[in-house]
mmCIF file of C-alpha atoms (C1' of nucleotides) in Angstrom:
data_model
loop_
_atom_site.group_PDB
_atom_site.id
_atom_site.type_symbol
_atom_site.label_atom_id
_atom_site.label_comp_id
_atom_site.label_asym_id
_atom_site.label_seq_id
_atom_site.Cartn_x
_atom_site.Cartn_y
_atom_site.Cartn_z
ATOM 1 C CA UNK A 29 0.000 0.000 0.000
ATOM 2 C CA UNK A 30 1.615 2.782 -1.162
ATOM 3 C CA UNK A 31 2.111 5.008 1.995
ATOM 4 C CA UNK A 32 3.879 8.770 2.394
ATOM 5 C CA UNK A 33 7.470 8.381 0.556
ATOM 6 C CA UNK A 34 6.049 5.910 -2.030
ATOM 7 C CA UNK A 35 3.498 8.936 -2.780
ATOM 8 C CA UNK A 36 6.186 11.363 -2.737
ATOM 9 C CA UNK A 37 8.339 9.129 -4.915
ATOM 10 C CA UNK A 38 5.766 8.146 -7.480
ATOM 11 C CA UNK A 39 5.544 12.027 -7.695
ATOM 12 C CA UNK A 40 8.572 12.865 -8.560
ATOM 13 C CA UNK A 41 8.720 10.293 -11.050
ATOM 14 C CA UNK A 42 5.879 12.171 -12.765
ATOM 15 C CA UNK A 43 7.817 15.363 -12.333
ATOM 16 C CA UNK A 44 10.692 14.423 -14.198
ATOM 17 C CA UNK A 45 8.858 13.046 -16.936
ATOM 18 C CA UNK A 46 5.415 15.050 -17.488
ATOM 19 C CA UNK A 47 5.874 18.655 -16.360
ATOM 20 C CA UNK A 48 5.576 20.962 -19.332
ATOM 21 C CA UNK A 49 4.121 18.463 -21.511
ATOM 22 C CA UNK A 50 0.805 18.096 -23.265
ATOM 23 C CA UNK A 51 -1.827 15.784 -22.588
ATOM 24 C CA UNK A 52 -2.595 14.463 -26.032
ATOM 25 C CA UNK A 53 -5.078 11.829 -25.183
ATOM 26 C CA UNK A 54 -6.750 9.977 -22.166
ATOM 27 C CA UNK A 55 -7.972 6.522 -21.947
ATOM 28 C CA UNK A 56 -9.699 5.526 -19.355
ATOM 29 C CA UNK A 57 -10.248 1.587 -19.075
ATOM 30 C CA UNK A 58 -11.723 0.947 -15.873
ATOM 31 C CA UNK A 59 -15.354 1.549 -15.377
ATOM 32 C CA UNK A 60 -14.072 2.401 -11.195
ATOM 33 C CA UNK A 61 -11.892 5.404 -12.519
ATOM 34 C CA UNK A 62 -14.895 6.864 -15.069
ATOM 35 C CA UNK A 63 -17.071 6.905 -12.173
ATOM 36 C CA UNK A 64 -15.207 9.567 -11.005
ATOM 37 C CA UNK A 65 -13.522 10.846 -14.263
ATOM 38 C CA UNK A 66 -16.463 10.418 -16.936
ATOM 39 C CA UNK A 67 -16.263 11.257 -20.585
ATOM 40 C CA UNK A 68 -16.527 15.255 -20.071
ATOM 41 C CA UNK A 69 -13.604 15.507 -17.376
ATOM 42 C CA UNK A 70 -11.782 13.289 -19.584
ATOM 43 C CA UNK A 71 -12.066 15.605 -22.850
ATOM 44 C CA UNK A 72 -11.642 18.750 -20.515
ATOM 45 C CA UNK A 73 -8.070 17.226 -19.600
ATOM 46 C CA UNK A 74 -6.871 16.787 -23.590
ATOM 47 C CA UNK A 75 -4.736 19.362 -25.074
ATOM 48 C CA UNK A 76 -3.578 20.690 -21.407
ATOM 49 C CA UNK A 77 -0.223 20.673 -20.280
ATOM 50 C CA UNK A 78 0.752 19.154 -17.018
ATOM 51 C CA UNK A 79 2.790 22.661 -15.457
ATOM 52 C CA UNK A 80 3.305 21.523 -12.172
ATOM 53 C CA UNK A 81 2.725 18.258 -9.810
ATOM 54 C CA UNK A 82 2.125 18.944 -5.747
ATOM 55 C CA UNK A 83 1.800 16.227 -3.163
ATOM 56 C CA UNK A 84 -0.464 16.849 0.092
ATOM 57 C CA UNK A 85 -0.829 13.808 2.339
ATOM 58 C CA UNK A 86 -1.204 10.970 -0.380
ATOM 59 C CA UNK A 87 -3.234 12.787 -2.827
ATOM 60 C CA UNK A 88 -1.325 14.359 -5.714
ATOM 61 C CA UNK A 89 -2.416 17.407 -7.492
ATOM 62 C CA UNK A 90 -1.648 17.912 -11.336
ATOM 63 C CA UNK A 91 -1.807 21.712 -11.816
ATOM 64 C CA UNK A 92 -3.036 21.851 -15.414
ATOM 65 C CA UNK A 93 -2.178 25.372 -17.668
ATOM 66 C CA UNK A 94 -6.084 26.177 -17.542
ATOM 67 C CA UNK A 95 -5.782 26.452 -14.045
ATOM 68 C CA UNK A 96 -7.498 22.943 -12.965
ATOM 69 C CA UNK A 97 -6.782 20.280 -11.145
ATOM 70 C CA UNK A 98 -6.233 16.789 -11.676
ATOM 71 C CA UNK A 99 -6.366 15.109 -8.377
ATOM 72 C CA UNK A 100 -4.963 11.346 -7.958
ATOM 73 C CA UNK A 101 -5.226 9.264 -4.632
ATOM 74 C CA UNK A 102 -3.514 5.741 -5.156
ATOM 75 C CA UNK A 103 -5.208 4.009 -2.232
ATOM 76 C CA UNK A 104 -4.044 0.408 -1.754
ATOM 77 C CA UNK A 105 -1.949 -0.468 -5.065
ATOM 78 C CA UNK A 106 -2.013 2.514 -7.071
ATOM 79 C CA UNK A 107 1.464 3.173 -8.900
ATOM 80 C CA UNK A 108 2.128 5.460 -12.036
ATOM 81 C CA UNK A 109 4.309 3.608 -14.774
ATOM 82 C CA UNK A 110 5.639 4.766 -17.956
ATOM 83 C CA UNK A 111 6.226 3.670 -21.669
ATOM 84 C CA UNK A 112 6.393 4.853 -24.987
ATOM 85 C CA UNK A 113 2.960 5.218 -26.208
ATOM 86 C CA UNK A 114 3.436 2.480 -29.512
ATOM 87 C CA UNK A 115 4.251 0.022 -26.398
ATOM 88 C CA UNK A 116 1.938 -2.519 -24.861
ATOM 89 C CA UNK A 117 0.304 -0.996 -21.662
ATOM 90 C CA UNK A 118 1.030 -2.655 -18.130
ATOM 91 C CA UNK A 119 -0.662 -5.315 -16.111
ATOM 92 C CA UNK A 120 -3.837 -3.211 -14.414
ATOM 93 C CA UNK A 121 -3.269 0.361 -16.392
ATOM 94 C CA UNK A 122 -6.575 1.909 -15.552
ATOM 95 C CA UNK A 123 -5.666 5.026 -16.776
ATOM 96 C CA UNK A 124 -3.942 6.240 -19.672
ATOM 97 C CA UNK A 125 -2.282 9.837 -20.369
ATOM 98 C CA UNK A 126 -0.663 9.947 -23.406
ATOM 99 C CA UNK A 127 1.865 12.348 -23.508
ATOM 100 C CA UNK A 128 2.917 14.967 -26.319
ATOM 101 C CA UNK A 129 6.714 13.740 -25.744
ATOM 102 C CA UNK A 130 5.598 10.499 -26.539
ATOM 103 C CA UNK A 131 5.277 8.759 -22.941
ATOM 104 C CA UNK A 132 2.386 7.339 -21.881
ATOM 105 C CA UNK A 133 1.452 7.820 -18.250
ATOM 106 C CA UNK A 134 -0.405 4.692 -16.399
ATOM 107 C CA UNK A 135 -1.926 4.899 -13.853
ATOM 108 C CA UNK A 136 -1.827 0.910 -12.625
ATOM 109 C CA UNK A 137 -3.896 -0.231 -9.793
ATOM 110 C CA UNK A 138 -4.214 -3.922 -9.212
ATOM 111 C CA UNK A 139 -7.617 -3.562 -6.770
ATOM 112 C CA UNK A 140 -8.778 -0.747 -9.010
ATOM 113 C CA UNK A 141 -9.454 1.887 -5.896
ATOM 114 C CA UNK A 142 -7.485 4.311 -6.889
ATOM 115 C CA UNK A 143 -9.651 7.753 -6.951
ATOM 116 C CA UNK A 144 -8.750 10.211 -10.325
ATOM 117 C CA UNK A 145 -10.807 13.460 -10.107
ATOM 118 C CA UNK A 146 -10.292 16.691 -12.549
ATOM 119 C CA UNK A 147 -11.368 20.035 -10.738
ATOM 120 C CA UNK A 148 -12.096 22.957 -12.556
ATOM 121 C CA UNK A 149 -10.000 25.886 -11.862
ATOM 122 C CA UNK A 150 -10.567 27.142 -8.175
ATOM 123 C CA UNK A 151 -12.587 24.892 -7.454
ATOM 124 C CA UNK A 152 -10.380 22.023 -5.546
ATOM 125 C CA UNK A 153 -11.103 22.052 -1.758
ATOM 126 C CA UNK A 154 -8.591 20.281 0.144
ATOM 127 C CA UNK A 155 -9.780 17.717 2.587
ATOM 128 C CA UNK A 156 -9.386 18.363 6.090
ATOM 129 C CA UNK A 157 -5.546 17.492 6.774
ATOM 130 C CA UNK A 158 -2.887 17.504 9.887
ATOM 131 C CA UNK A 159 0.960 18.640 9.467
ATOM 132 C CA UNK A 160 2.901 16.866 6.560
ATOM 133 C CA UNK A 161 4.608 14.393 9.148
ATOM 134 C CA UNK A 162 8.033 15.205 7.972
ATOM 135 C CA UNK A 163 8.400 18.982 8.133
ATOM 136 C CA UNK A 164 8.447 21.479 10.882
ATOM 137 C CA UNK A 165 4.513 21.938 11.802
ATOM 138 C CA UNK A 166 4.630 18.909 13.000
ATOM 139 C CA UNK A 167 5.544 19.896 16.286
ATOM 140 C CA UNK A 168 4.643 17.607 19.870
ATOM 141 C CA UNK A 169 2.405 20.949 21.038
ATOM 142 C CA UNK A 170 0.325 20.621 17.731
ATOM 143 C CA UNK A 171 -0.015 16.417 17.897
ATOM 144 C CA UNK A 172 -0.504 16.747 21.408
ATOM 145 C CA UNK A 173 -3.751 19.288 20.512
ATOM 146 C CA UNK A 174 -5.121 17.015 17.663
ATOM 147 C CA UNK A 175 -4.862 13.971 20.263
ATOM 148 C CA UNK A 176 -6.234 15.848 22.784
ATOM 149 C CA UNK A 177 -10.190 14.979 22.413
ATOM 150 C CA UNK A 178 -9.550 11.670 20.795
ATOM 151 C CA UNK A 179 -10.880 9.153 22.944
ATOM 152 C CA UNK A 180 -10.479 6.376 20.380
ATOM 153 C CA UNK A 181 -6.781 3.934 20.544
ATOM 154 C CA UNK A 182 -4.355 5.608 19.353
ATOM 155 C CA UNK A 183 -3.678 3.286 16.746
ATOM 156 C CA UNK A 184 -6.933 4.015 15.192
ATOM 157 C CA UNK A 185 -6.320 7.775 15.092
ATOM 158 C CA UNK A 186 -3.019 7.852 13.719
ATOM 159 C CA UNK A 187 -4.609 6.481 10.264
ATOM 160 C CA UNK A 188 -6.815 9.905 10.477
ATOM 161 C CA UNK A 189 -5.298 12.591 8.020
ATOM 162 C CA UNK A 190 -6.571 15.524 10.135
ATOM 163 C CA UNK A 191 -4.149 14.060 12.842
ATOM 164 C CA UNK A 192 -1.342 13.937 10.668
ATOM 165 C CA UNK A 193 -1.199 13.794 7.060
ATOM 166 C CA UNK A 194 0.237 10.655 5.333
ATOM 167 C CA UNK A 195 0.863 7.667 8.075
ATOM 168 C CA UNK A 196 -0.871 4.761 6.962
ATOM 169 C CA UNK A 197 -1.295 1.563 8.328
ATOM 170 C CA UNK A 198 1.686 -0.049 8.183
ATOM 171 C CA UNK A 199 4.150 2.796 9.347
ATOM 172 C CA UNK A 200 1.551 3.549 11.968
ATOM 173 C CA UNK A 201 2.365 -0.374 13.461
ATOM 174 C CA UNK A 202 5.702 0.206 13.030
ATOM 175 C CA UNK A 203 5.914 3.709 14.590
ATOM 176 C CA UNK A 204 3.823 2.513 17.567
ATOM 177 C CA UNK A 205 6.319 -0.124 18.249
ATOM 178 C CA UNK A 206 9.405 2.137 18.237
ATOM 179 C CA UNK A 207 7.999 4.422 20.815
ATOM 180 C CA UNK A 208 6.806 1.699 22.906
ATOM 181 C CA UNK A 209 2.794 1.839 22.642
ATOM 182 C CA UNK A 210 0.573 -0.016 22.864
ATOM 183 C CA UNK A 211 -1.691 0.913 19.547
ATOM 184 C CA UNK A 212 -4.875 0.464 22.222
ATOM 185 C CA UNK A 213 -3.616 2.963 23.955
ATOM 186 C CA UNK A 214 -6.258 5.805 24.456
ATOM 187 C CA UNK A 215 -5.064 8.786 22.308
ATOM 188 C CA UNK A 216 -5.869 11.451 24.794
ATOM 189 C CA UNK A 217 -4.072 10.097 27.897
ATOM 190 C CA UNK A 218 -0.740 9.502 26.706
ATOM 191 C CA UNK A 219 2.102 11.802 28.394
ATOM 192 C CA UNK A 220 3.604 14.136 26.772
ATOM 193 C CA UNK A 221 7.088 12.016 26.824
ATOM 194 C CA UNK A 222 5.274 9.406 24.863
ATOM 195 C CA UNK A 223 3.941 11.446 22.375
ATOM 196 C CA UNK A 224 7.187 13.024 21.861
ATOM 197 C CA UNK A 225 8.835 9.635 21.707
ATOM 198 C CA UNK A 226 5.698 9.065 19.086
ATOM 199 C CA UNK A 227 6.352 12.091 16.422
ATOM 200 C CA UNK A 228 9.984 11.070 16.867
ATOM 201 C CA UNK A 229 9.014 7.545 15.487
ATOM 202 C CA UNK A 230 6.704 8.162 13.271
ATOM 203 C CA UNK A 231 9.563 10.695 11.649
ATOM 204 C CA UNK A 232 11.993 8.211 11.920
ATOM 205 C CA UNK A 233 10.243 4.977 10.059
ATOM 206 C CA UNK A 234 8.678 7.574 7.490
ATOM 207 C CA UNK A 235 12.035 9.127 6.812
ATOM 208 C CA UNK A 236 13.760 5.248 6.576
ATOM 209 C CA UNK A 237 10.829 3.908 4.243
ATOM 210 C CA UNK A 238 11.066 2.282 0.721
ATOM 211 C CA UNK A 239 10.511 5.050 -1.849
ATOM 212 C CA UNK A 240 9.435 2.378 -4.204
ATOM 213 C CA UNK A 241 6.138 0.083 -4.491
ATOM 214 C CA UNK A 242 5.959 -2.240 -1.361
ATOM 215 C CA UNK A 243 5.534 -5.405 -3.218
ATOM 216 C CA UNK A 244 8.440 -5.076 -5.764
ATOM 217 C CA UNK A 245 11.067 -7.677 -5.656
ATOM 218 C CA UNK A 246 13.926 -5.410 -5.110
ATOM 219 C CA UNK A 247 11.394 -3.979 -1.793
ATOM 220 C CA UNK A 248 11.878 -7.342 -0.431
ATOM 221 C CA UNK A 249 14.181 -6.127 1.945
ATOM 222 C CA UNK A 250 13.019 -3.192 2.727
ATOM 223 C CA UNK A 251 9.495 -5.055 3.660
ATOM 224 C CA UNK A 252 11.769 -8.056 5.767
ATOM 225 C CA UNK A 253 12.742 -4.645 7.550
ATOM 226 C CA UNK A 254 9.384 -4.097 8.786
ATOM 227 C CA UNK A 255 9.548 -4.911 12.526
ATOM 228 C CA UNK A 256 6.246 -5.570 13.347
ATOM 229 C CA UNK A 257 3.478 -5.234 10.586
ATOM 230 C CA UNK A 258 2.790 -8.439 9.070
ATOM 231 C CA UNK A 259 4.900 -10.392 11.290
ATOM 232 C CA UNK A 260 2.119 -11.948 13.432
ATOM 233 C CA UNK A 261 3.967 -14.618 15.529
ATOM 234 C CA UNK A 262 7.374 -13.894 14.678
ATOM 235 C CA UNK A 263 9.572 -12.643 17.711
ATOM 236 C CA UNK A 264 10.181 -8.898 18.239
ATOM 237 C CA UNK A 265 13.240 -7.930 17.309
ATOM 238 C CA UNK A 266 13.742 -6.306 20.536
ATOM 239 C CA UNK A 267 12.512 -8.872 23.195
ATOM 240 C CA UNK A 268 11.954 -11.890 21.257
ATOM 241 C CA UNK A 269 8.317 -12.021 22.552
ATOM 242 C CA UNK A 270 5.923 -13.354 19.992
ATOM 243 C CA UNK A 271 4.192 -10.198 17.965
ATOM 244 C CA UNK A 272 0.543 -10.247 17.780
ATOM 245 C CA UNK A 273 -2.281 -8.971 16.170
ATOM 246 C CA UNK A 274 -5.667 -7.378 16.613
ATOM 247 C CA UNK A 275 -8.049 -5.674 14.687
ATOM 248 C CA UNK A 276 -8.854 -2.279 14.907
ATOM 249 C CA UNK A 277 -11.363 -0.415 12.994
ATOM 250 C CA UNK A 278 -11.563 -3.102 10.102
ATOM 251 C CA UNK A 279 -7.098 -2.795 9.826
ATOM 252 C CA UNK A 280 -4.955 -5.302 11.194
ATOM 253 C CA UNK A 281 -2.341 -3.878 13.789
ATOM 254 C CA UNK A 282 0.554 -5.540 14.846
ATOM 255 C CA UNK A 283 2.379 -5.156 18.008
ATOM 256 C CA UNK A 284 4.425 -6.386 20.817
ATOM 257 C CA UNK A 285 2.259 -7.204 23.751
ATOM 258 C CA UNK A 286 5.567 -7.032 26.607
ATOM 259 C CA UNK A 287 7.473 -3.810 25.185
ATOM 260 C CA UNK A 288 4.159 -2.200 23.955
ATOM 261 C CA UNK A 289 2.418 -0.570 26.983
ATOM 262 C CA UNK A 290 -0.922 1.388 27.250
ATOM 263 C "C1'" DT B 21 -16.881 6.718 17.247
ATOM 264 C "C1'" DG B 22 -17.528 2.547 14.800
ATOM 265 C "C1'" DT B 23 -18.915 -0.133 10.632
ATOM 266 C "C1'" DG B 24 -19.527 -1.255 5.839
ATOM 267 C "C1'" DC B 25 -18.318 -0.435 1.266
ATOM 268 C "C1'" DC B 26 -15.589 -0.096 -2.861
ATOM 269 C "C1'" DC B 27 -12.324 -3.508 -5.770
ATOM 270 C "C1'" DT B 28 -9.576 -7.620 -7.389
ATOM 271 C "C1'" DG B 29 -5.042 -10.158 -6.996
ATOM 272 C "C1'" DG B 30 -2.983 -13.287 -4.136
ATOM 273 C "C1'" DT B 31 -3.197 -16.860 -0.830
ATOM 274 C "C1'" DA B 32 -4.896 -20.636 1.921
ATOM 275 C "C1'" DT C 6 -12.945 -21.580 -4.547
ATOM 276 C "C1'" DA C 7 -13.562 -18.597 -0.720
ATOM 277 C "C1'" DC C 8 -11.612 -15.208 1.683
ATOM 278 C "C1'" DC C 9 -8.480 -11.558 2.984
ATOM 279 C "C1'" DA C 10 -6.012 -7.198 2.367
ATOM 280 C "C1'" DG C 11 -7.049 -1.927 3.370
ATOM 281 C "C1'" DG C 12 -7.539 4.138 2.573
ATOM 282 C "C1'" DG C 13 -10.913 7.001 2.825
ATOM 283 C "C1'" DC C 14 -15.581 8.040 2.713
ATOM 284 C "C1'" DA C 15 -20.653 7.646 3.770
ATOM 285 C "C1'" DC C 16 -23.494 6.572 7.112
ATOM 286 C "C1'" DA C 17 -25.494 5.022 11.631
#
DNA sequence: TGTGCCCTGGTA
DNA sequence: TACCAGGGCACA
């Protein structure tokens, strides 16, 4: 599941091929993505050129030279891929932006639940969102004042954007398990030490994530890296006790149940 | 605040 | 062949 720095990597991919080019043709072949993107939005987007590409939590915004928006949230297996437009399209390309250089822009997404909107100009609304976890507004005083009313586990309110922008499930395990807590753990009683020790961690596995997709072979290590997520029954790498798992809010979490403490 | 839904590839 | 994975949203 492409999280924060796969986001921001699959971004600057597009950057470095797209920006100041023309969008010569769309395809859309998914009936999931015309839902959202239907025949109108789609011949709005030909014959603009792509002038600038901005990531906000997960969602990336294509700034088009009309002034709209074309707004792209990968969800679980969304990835952008490229290839000269005479070649044969990848495995789940549900959306197709042919390029005037000659690229052709995928948009692949095995589960098909990635979300492609256009907005006309000035008329994108952003979503309700926290601080970007890695820069500066992310400070302890402002997590401490999002967390403050949350009587939900803390687990469970991490994956809320308007907490902090970006953490997703997995880094949200893994974070909990560097600072030491247990993802039950209500959200509005923990000390300020621990939630210090929390934006520390959730800066620190963000910042040593795999900027590529998760399920690539050559992530393979990065993913045996995780400590915790998906590792149900293995030993933590800290205390050897066995990791568990429970389910909160409809996502697995994964955790230590001796160095993990509510 | 919690639950169900969208989707389909991969796994048991 | 059935079921599980899950981000974000609608809804209760």
């Amino acid at each position: 599941m492409p999280e924060l720095p796969e986001v921001e990597a699959a971004a600057g991919r597009l950057r470095g091929l797209a920006i100041g080019h023309t969008i010569v043709r769309v395809q859309v072949v998914h009936p999931a993505i015309r839902k959202r993107l239907p025949a109108g939005a789609q011949r709005a987007l030909t014959g603009r050129q792509i002038d600038r590409v901005e990531r906000r939590a997960k969602i990336q915004l294509l700034h088009l030279d009309d002034g709209s928006l074309l707004e792209v949230h990968f969800r679980m297996t969304g990835d952008w891929e490229f290839t000269p437009a005479s070649a044969q399209p990848p495995a789940h390309s549900r959306l197709r932006l042919e390029l005037s250089s000659g690229v052709t822009v995928h948009l692949v997404d095995g589960r098909a639940l990635a979300v492609v909107r256009r907005h006309a100009p000035g008329a994108w609304v952003s979503p309700p969102l926290g601080p970007e976890p890695l820069t500066e507004a992310f400070t302890v005083e402002a997590f401490a004042a999002a967390l403050a009313t949350r009587r939900g586990p803390i687990k469970a309110v991490l994956l809320d954007q308007r907490v902090v922008a970006g953490v997703g499930n997995i880094y949200a395990a893994e974070a909990l398990w560097v600072a030491r807590i247990h993802p039950a753990a209500v959200a509005r009683t923990l000390s300020v030490a621990r939630l210090t020790r929390l934006r520390d961690a959730i800066r620190e596995v963000l910042e040593h994530a795999p900027s590529g997709r998760y399920y690539a072979r050559e992530e393979a290590e990065a993913v045996a890296a995780w400590r915790v997520y998906d590792a149900e029954d293995a030993p933590c790498p800290r205390c050897q006790t066995r990791i568990r798992r429970l389910v909160q809010g409809a996502r697995s979490s994964y955790y230590c149940p001796r160095c993990q403490r509510r």
